[in-house]
Amino acid sequence: EAQVTQNPRYLITVTGKKLTVTCSQNMNHEYMSWYRQDPGLGLRQIYYSMNVEVTDKGDVPEGYKVSRKEKRNFPLILESPSPNQTSLYFCASSFRNRGRAGDEQYFGPGTRLTVT
Amino acid sequence: EDQVTQSPEALRLQEGESSSLNCSYTVSGLRGLFWYRQDPGKGPEFLFTLYSAGEEKEKERLKATLTKKESFLHITAPKPEDSATYLCAVQARGAQKLVFGQGTRLTINP
């Protein structure tokens, strides 16, 4: 089954304790992206990757890191989490520029993070 | 700057009562407009992609249409299971990023 998976699905942690949220896709997509979703603010892009070893900042990258060492995986790293990073996080993936207009992104189930 | 505005923020309908959700957008050359459905605590689920003005797509009780400035998601004879937040997003020409609207929270009462 084609899917995007994320782990963990729920996480409660304390300020300053490094954490990693994993994301994996089995659709051979080049493009992967991380979003956070907050009430009243909608989905905002954190980081994205156009392919292996190619990553770039989105709209709200402060406090986050990513890496793309393999095509299928795109982990999100919070080296020193703070309470303002409490949010619902989504990973998404898509093909890139397949010669047709528009590349629909497929989303993972989400990771609810609480930082106390 | 690319922008998406959805209205209304919330809509409550009776089962069987048809209506439309609006997505207004400004983008520097549209590559694609996307509709997603999101259930509480879950990831957005892809519904439709529209590429050019005049295009229409249908799936069960949902029909999406596109003009040069806006898209509509028409829901015909909705059922309670259609209750969800519906998200609209645009992708600009030459870009990979999706710009999302805030969504419309749809509730269908039995």
Short mmCIF file of N, CA, C and O in Angstrom, two decimals, chain B residues 8-95:
data_model
loop_
_atom_site.label_atom_id
_atom_site.label_comp_id
_atom_site.label_asym_id
_atom_site.label_seq_id
_atom_site.Cartn_x
_atom_site.Cartn_y
_atom_site.Cartn_z
N PRO B 8 -16.88 29.72 3.72
CA PRO B 8 -16.79 30.28 5.07
C PRO B 8 -15.78 29.51 5.92
O PRO B 8 -15.28 28.47 5.50
N GLU B 9 -15.48 30.02 7.12
CA GLU B 9 -14.60 29.29 8.03
C GLU B 9 -15.26 28.01 8.50
O GLU B 9 -14.60 26.98 8.68
N ALA B 10 -16.55 28.09 8.76
CA ALA B 10 -17.30 26.92 9.22
C ALA B 10 -18.67 26.95 8.58
O ALA B 10 -19.23 28.01 8.31
N LEU B 11 -19.20 25.75 8.32
CA LEU B 11 -20.50 25.62 7.67
C LEU B 11 -21.22 24.42 8.26
O LEU B 11 -20.66 23.33 8.32
N ARG B 12 -22.43 24.66 8.70
CA ARG B 12 -23.22 23.58 9.28
C ARG B 12 -24.44 23.37 8.39
O ARG B 12 -25.18 24.31 8.10
N LEU B 13 -24.63 22.14 7.92
CA LEU B 13 -25.75 21.81 7.02
C LEU B 13 -26.53 20.64 7.58
O LEU B 13 -26.00 19.83 8.36
N GLN B 14 -27.77 20.56 7.12
CA GLN B 14 -28.54 19.36 7.40
C GLN B 14 -28.23 18.30 6.34
O GLN B 14 -27.89 18.64 5.20
N GLU B 15 -28.33 17.06 6.70
CA GLU B 15 -28.15 15.98 5.75
C GLU B 15 -29.03 16.22 4.53
O GLU B 15 -30.22 16.51 4.68
N GLY B 16 -28.44 16.12 3.34
CA GLY B 16 -29.19 16.32 2.11
C GLY B 16 -29.22 17.75 1.61
O GLY B 16 -29.66 18.00 0.48
N GLU B 17 -28.72 18.69 2.41
CA GLU B 17 -28.75 20.11 2.04
C GLU B 17 -27.48 20.47 1.28
O GLU B 17 -26.39 20.56 1.85
N SER B 18 -27.59 20.71 0.00
CA SER B 18 -26.42 20.97 -0.85
C SER B 18 -25.88 22.37 -0.62
O SER B 18 -26.62 23.30 -0.27
N SER B 19 -24.58 22.55 -0.84
CA SER B 19 -23.95 23.86 -0.67
C SER B 19 -22.60 23.88 -1.37
O SER B 19 -22.20 22.88 -2.00
N SER B 20 -21.90 25.01 -1.27
CA SER B 20 -20.59 25.17 -1.91
C SER B 20 -19.62 25.83 -0.97
O SER B 20 -19.98 26.71 -0.18
N LEU B 21 -18.36 25.40 -1.07
CA LEU B 21 -17.26 26.02 -0.34
C LEU B 21 -16.42 26.80 -1.34
O LEU B 21 -16.21 26.34 -2.47
N ASN B 22 -15.91 27.94 -0.90
CA ASN B 22 -15.16 28.81 -1.80
C ASN B 22 -13.68 28.85 -1.47
O ASN B 22 -13.29 28.83 -0.30
N CYS B 23 -12.86 28.91 -2.50
CA CYS B 23 -11.41 29.07 -2.35
C CYS B 23 -10.97 30.16 -3.33
O CYS B 23 -10.99 29.94 -4.54
N SER B 24 -10.60 31.32 -2.81
CA SER B 24 -10.10 32.41 -3.65
C SER B 24 -8.58 32.40 -3.58
O SER B 24 -8.01 32.21 -2.51
N TYR B 25 -7.94 32.63 -4.71
CA TYR B 25 -6.48 32.54 -4.70
C TYR B 25 -5.84 33.62 -5.55
O TYR B 25 -6.44 34.13 -6.50
N THR B 26 -4.64 33.99 -5.17
CA THR B 26 -3.77 34.81 -6.02
C THR B 26 -2.44 34.07 -6.09
O THR B 26 -1.89 33.65 -5.07
N VAL B 27 -1.96 33.87 -7.31
CA VAL B 27 -0.73 33.11 -7.50
C VAL B 27 -0.04 33.62 -8.75
O VAL B 27 -0.69 34.02 -9.72
N SER B 28 1.26 33.57 -8.73
CA SER B 28 2.05 34.04 -9.87
C SER B 28 2.14 32.93 -10.92
O SER B 28 3.19 32.32 -11.11
N GLY B 29 1.04 32.67 -11.57
CA GLY B 29 1.00 31.59 -12.56
C GLY B 29 0.60 30.29 -11.88
O GLY B 29 1.37 29.73 -11.11
N LEU B 30 -0.59 29.79 -12.17
CA LEU B 30 -1.09 28.61 -11.47
C LEU B 30 -0.59 27.34 -12.15
O LEU B 30 -0.77 27.14 -13.36
N ARG B 31 0.01 26.50 -11.34
CA ARG B 31 0.43 25.19 -11.85
C ARG B 31 -0.62 24.13 -11.48
O ARG B 31 -0.86 23.21 -12.22
N GLY B 32 -1.23 24.32 -10.31
CA GLY B 32 -2.26 23.38 -9.90
C GLY B 32 -2.97 23.90 -8.66
O GLY B 32 -2.38 24.58 -7.84
N LEU B 33 -4.26 23.59 -8.56
CA LEU B 33 -5.04 23.89 -7.35
C LEU B 33 -5.53 22.56 -6.81
O LEU B 33 -6.04 21.72 -7.55
N PHE B 34 -5.38 22.37 -5.51
CA PHE B 34 -5.64 21.08 -4.89
C PHE B 34 -6.69 21.22 -3.80
O PHE B 34 -6.70 22.19 -3.05
N TRP B 35 -7.55 20.23 -3.72
CA TRP B 35 -8.50 20.13 -2.61
C TRP B 35 -8.15 18.88 -1.79
O TRP B 35 -7.89 17.80 -2.34
N TYR B 36 -8.16 19.09 -0.46
CA TYR B 36 -7.90 18.01 0.47
C TYR B 36 -9.04 17.96 1.49
O TYR B 36 -9.64 18.97 1.82
N ARG B 37 -9.25 16.78 2.03
CA ARG B 37 -10.16 16.59 3.16
C ARG B 37 -9.32 16.22 4.37
O ARG B 37 -8.41 15.38 4.27
N GLN B 38 -9.63 16.82 5.54
CA GLN B 38 -8.90 16.48 6.76
C GLN B 38 -9.88 16.17 7.88
O GLN B 38 -10.68 17.03 8.26
N ASP B 39 -9.76 14.97 8.43
CA ASP B 39 -10.53 14.60 9.61
C ASP B 39 -9.72 14.98 10.85
O ASP B 39 -8.50 15.03 10.80
N PRO B 40 -10.41 15.22 11.98
CA PRO B 40 -9.71 15.68 13.19
C PRO B 40 -8.55 14.76 13.58
O PRO B 40 -8.71 13.54 13.67
N GLY B 41 -7.37 15.36 13.80
CA GLY B 41 -6.20 14.61 14.25
C GLY B 41 -5.56 13.74 13.19
O GLY B 41 -4.65 12.96 13.49
N LYS B 42 -6.00 13.86 11.94
CA LYS B 42 -5.45 13.02 10.86
C LYS B 42 -4.81 13.88 9.78
O LYS B 42 -4.98 15.09 9.74
N GLY B 43 -4.05 13.23 8.90
CA GLY B 43 -3.40 13.94 7.82
C GLY B 43 -4.37 14.29 6.70
O GLY B 43 -5.36 13.58 6.50
N PRO B 44 -4.12 15.38 6.00
CA PRO B 44 -4.97 15.73 4.85
C PRO B 44 -4.99 14.60 3.83
O PRO B 44 -3.95 14.01 3.52
N GLU B 45 -6.18 14.36 3.28
CA GLU B 45 -6.37 13.31 2.29
C GLU B 45 -6.66 13.98 0.95
O GLU B 45 -7.59 14.78 0.82
N PHE B 46 -5.88 13.64 -0.06
CA PHE B 46 -6.02 14.27 -1.37
C PHE B 46 -7.36 13.93 -2.02
O PHE B 46 -7.80 12.78 -2.01
N LEU B 47 -8.01 14.98 -2.56
CA LEU B 47 -9.28 14.80 -3.26
C LEU B 47 -9.15 15.05 -4.77
O LEU B 47 -9.46 14.20 -5.58
N PHE B 48 -8.75 16.28 -5.12
CA PHE B 48 -8.74 16.69 -6.53
C PHE B 48 -7.54 17.57 -6.84
O PHE B 48 -7.05 18.28 -5.96
N THR B 49 -7.15 17.55 -8.11
CA THR B 49 -6.25 18.55 -8.67
C THR B 49 -6.95 19.19 -9.86
O THR B 49 -7.53 18.49 -10.70
N LEU B 50 -6.91 20.52 -9.93
CA LEU B 50 -7.43 21.26 -11.07
C LEU B 50 -6.29 22.08 -11.66
O LEU B 50 -5.49 22.66 -10.91
N TYR B 51 -6.22 22.14 -12.99
CA TYR B 51 -5.07 22.76 -13.62
C TYR B 51 -5.40 24.04 -14.37
O TYR B 51 -4.56 24.94 -14.44
N SER B 52 -6.61 24.11 -14.95
CA SER B 52 -6.90 25.27 -15.79
C SER B 52 -8.35 25.70 -15.63
O SER B 52 -9.23 24.89 -15.29
N ALA B 53 -8.57 26.99 -15.85
CA ALA B 53 -9.91 27.56 -15.70
C ALA B 53 -10.91 26.80 -16.57
O ALA B 53 -10.62 26.47 -17.73
N GLY B 54 -12.07 26.53 -15.99
CA GLY B 54 -13.11 25.79 -16.69
C GLY B 54 -13.12 24.31 -16.38
O GLY B 54 -14.07 23.60 -16.70
N GLU B 55 -12.06 23.85 -15.75
CA GLU B 55 -11.96 22.42 -15.45
C GLU B 55 -12.87 22.04 -14.28
O GLU B 55 -13.07 22.84 -13.37
N GLU B 56 -13.41 20.84 -14.34
CA GLU B 56 -14.25 20.32 -13.27
C GLU B 56 -13.83 18.88 -12.98
O GLU B 56 -13.47 18.14 -13.89
N LYS B 57 -13.92 18.51 -11.68
CA LYS B 57 -13.63 17.12 -11.30
C LYS B 57 -14.71 16.69 -10.32
O LYS B 57 -15.17 17.50 -9.50
N GLU B 58 -15.11 15.41 -10.38
CA GLU B 58 -16.17 14.91 -9.51
C GLU B 58 -15.72 13.64 -8.82
O GLU B 58 -14.98 12.82 -9.39
N LYS B 59 -16.22 13.50 -7.58
CA LYS B 59 -15.98 12.26 -6.83
C LYS B 59 -17.13 12.11 -5.85
O LYS B 59 -17.26 12.91 -4.93
N GLU B 60 -17.95 11.13 -6.10
CA GLU B 60 -19.13 10.85 -5.27
C GLU B 60 -19.97 12.13 -5.15
O GLU B 60 -20.47 12.63 -6.16
N ARG B 61 -20.15 12.68 -3.97
CA ARG B 61 -21.02 13.83 -3.78
C ARG B 61 -20.29 15.16 -3.94
O ARG B 61 -20.87 16.23 -3.73
N LEU B 62 -19.03 15.10 -4.29
CA LEU B 62 -18.20 16.31 -4.39
C LEU B 62 -17.89 16.63 -5.84
O LEU B 62 -17.59 15.74 -6.64
N LYS B 63 -17.95 17.93 -6.16
CA LYS B 63 -17.52 18.41 -7.47
C LYS B 63 -16.71 19.67 -7.27
O LYS B 63 -17.16 20.61 -6.61
N ALA B 64 -15.52 19.70 -7.86
CA ALA B 64 -14.65 20.87 -7.77
C ALA B 64 -14.61 21.56 -9.12
O ALA B 64 -14.52 20.91 -10.16
N THR B 65 -14.68 22.91 -9.08
CA THR B 65 -14.61 23.71 -10.29
C THR B 65 -13.55 24.78 -10.12
O THR B 65 -13.17 25.13 -8.99
N LEU B 66 -13.08 25.31 -11.24
CA LEU B 66 -11.98 26.28 -11.20
C LEU B 66 -12.22 27.42 -12.18
O LEU B 66 -12.59 27.18 -13.34
N THR B 67 -12.02 28.67 -11.68
CA THR B 67 -11.96 29.84 -12.55
C THR B 67 -10.58 30.45 -12.38
O THR B 67 -9.74 29.90 -11.66
N LYS B 68 -10.35 31.59 -13.01
CA LYS B 68 -9.03 32.20 -12.93
C LYS B 68 -8.73 32.80 -11.56
O LYS B 68 -7.57 33.09 -11.25
N LYS B 69 -9.76 32.96 -10.73
CA LYS B 69 -9.53 33.59 -9.43
C LYS B 69 -10.00 32.76 -8.25
O LYS B 69 -9.64 33.04 -7.11
N GLU B 70 -10.83 31.74 -8.52
CA GLU B 70 -11.35 30.97 -7.40
C GLU B 70 -11.74 29.56 -7.81
O GLU B 70 -11.88 29.24 -9.01
N SER B 71 -11.90 28.75 -6.78
CA SER B 71 -12.38 27.39 -6.98
C SER B 71 -13.53 27.16 -6.02
O SER B 71 -13.58 27.74 -4.92
N PHE B 72 -14.46 26.33 -6.46
CA PHE B 72 -15.57 25.96 -5.61
C PHE B 72 -15.58 24.45 -5.41
O PHE B 72 -15.29 23.69 -6.34
N LEU B 73 -15.91 24.06 -4.19
CA LEU B 73 -16.15 22.65 -3.92
C LEU B 73 -17.64 22.52 -3.61
O LEU B 73 -18.11 23.00 -2.58
N HIS B 74 -18.36 21.93 -4.56
CA HIS B 74 -19.80 21.77 -4.41
C HIS B 74 -20.06 20.42 -3.75
O HIS B 74 -19.49 19.40 -4.18
N ILE B 75 -20.91 20.43 -2.77
CA ILE B 75 -21.27 19.16 -2.13
C ILE B 75 -22.78 18.98 -2.29
O ILE B 75 -23.57 19.83 -1.87
N THR B 76 -23.15 17.87 -2.92
CA THR B 76 -24.54 17.60 -3.26
C THR B 76 -25.09 16.52 -2.34
O THR B 76 -24.49 15.46 -2.17
N ALA B 77 -26.24 16.83 -1.73
CA ALA B 77 -26.93 15.88 -0.83
C ALA B 77 -25.95 15.26 0.16
O ALA B 77 -25.77 14.02 0.18
N PRO B 78 -25.28 16.08 0.97
CA PRO B 78 -24.25 15.55 1.86
C PRO B 78 -24.80 14.62 2.93
O PRO B 78 -25.97 14.72 3.33
N LYS B 79 -23.90 13.75 3.40
CA LYS B 79 -24.21 12.83 4.48
C LYS B 79 -23.32 13.17 5.69
O LYS B 79 -22.28 13.83 5.53
N PRO B 80 -23.70 12.71 6.88
CA PRO B 80 -22.87 13.01 8.07
C PRO B 80 -21.41 12.64 7.90
O PRO B 80 -20.53 13.33 8.44
N GLU B 81 -21.12 11.57 7.15
CA GLU B 81 -19.72 11.16 6.97
C GLU B 81 -18.92 12.14 6.10
O GLU B 81 -17.69 11.99 6.00
N ASP B 82 -19.56 13.11 5.51
CA ASP B 82 -18.85 14.15 4.77
C ASP B 82 -18.33 15.25 5.69
O ASP B 82 -17.63 16.16 5.24
N SER B 83 -18.68 15.18 6.96
CA SER B 83 -18.20 16.16 7.93
C SER B 83 -16.69 16.07 8.04
O SER B 83 -16.13 14.99 8.26
N ALA B 84 -16.01 17.19 7.87
CA ALA B 84 -14.54 17.24 7.89
C ALA B 84 -14.14 18.69 7.64
O ALA B 84 -14.98 19.55 7.36
N THR B 85 -12.84 18.95 7.72
CA THR B 85 -12.31 20.23 7.26
C THR B 85 -11.80 20.04 5.84
O THR B 85 -11.07 19.10 5.55
N TYR B 86 -12.18 20.95 4.96
CA TYR B 86 -11.77 20.89 3.56
C TYR B 86 -10.74 21.99 3.31
O TYR B 86 -11.00 23.17 3.57
N LEU B 87 -9.59 21.57 2.82
CA LEU B 87 -8.46 22.47 2.59
C LEU B 87 -8.24 22.68 1.11
O LEU B 87 -8.34 21.73 0.32
N CYS B 88 -7.92 23.90 0.76
CA CYS B 88 -7.57 24.26 -0.61
C CYS B 88 -6.11 24.70 -0.62
O CYS B 88 -5.65 25.35 0.34
N ALA B 89 -5.38 24.35 -1.67
CA ALA B 89 -3.97 24.75 -1.77
C ALA B 89 -3.64 25.03 -3.22
O ALA B 89 -4.24 24.44 -4.13
N VAL B 90 -2.67 25.92 -3.44
CA VAL B 90 -2.22 26.22 -4.80
C VAL B 90 -0.73 25.96 -4.91
O VAL B 90 0.02 26.06 -3.95
N GLN B 91 -0.35 25.62 -6.12
CA GLN B 91 1.06 25.43 -6.46
C GLN B 91 1.36 26.37 -7.63
O GLN B 91 0.66 26.32 -8.65
N ALA B 92 2.37 27.21 -7.45
CA ALA B 92 2.71 28.17 -8.48
C ALA B 92 3.59 27.52 -9.54
O ALA B 92 4.30 26.55 -9.28
N ARG B 93 3.53 28.09 -10.73
CA ARG B 93 4.37 27.59 -11.82
C ARG B 93 5.84 27.70 -11.44
O ARG B 93 6.27 28.71 -10.90
N GLY B 94 6.59 26.64 -11.67
CA GLY B 94 8.01 26.65 -11.35
C GLY B 94 8.32 26.34 -9.90
O GLY B 94 9.49 26.30 -9.51
N ALA B 95 7.30 26.14 -9.09
CA ALA B 95 7.50 25.85 -7.66
C ALA B 95 6.99 24.46 -7.33
O ALA B 95 6.21 23.87 -8.08
#
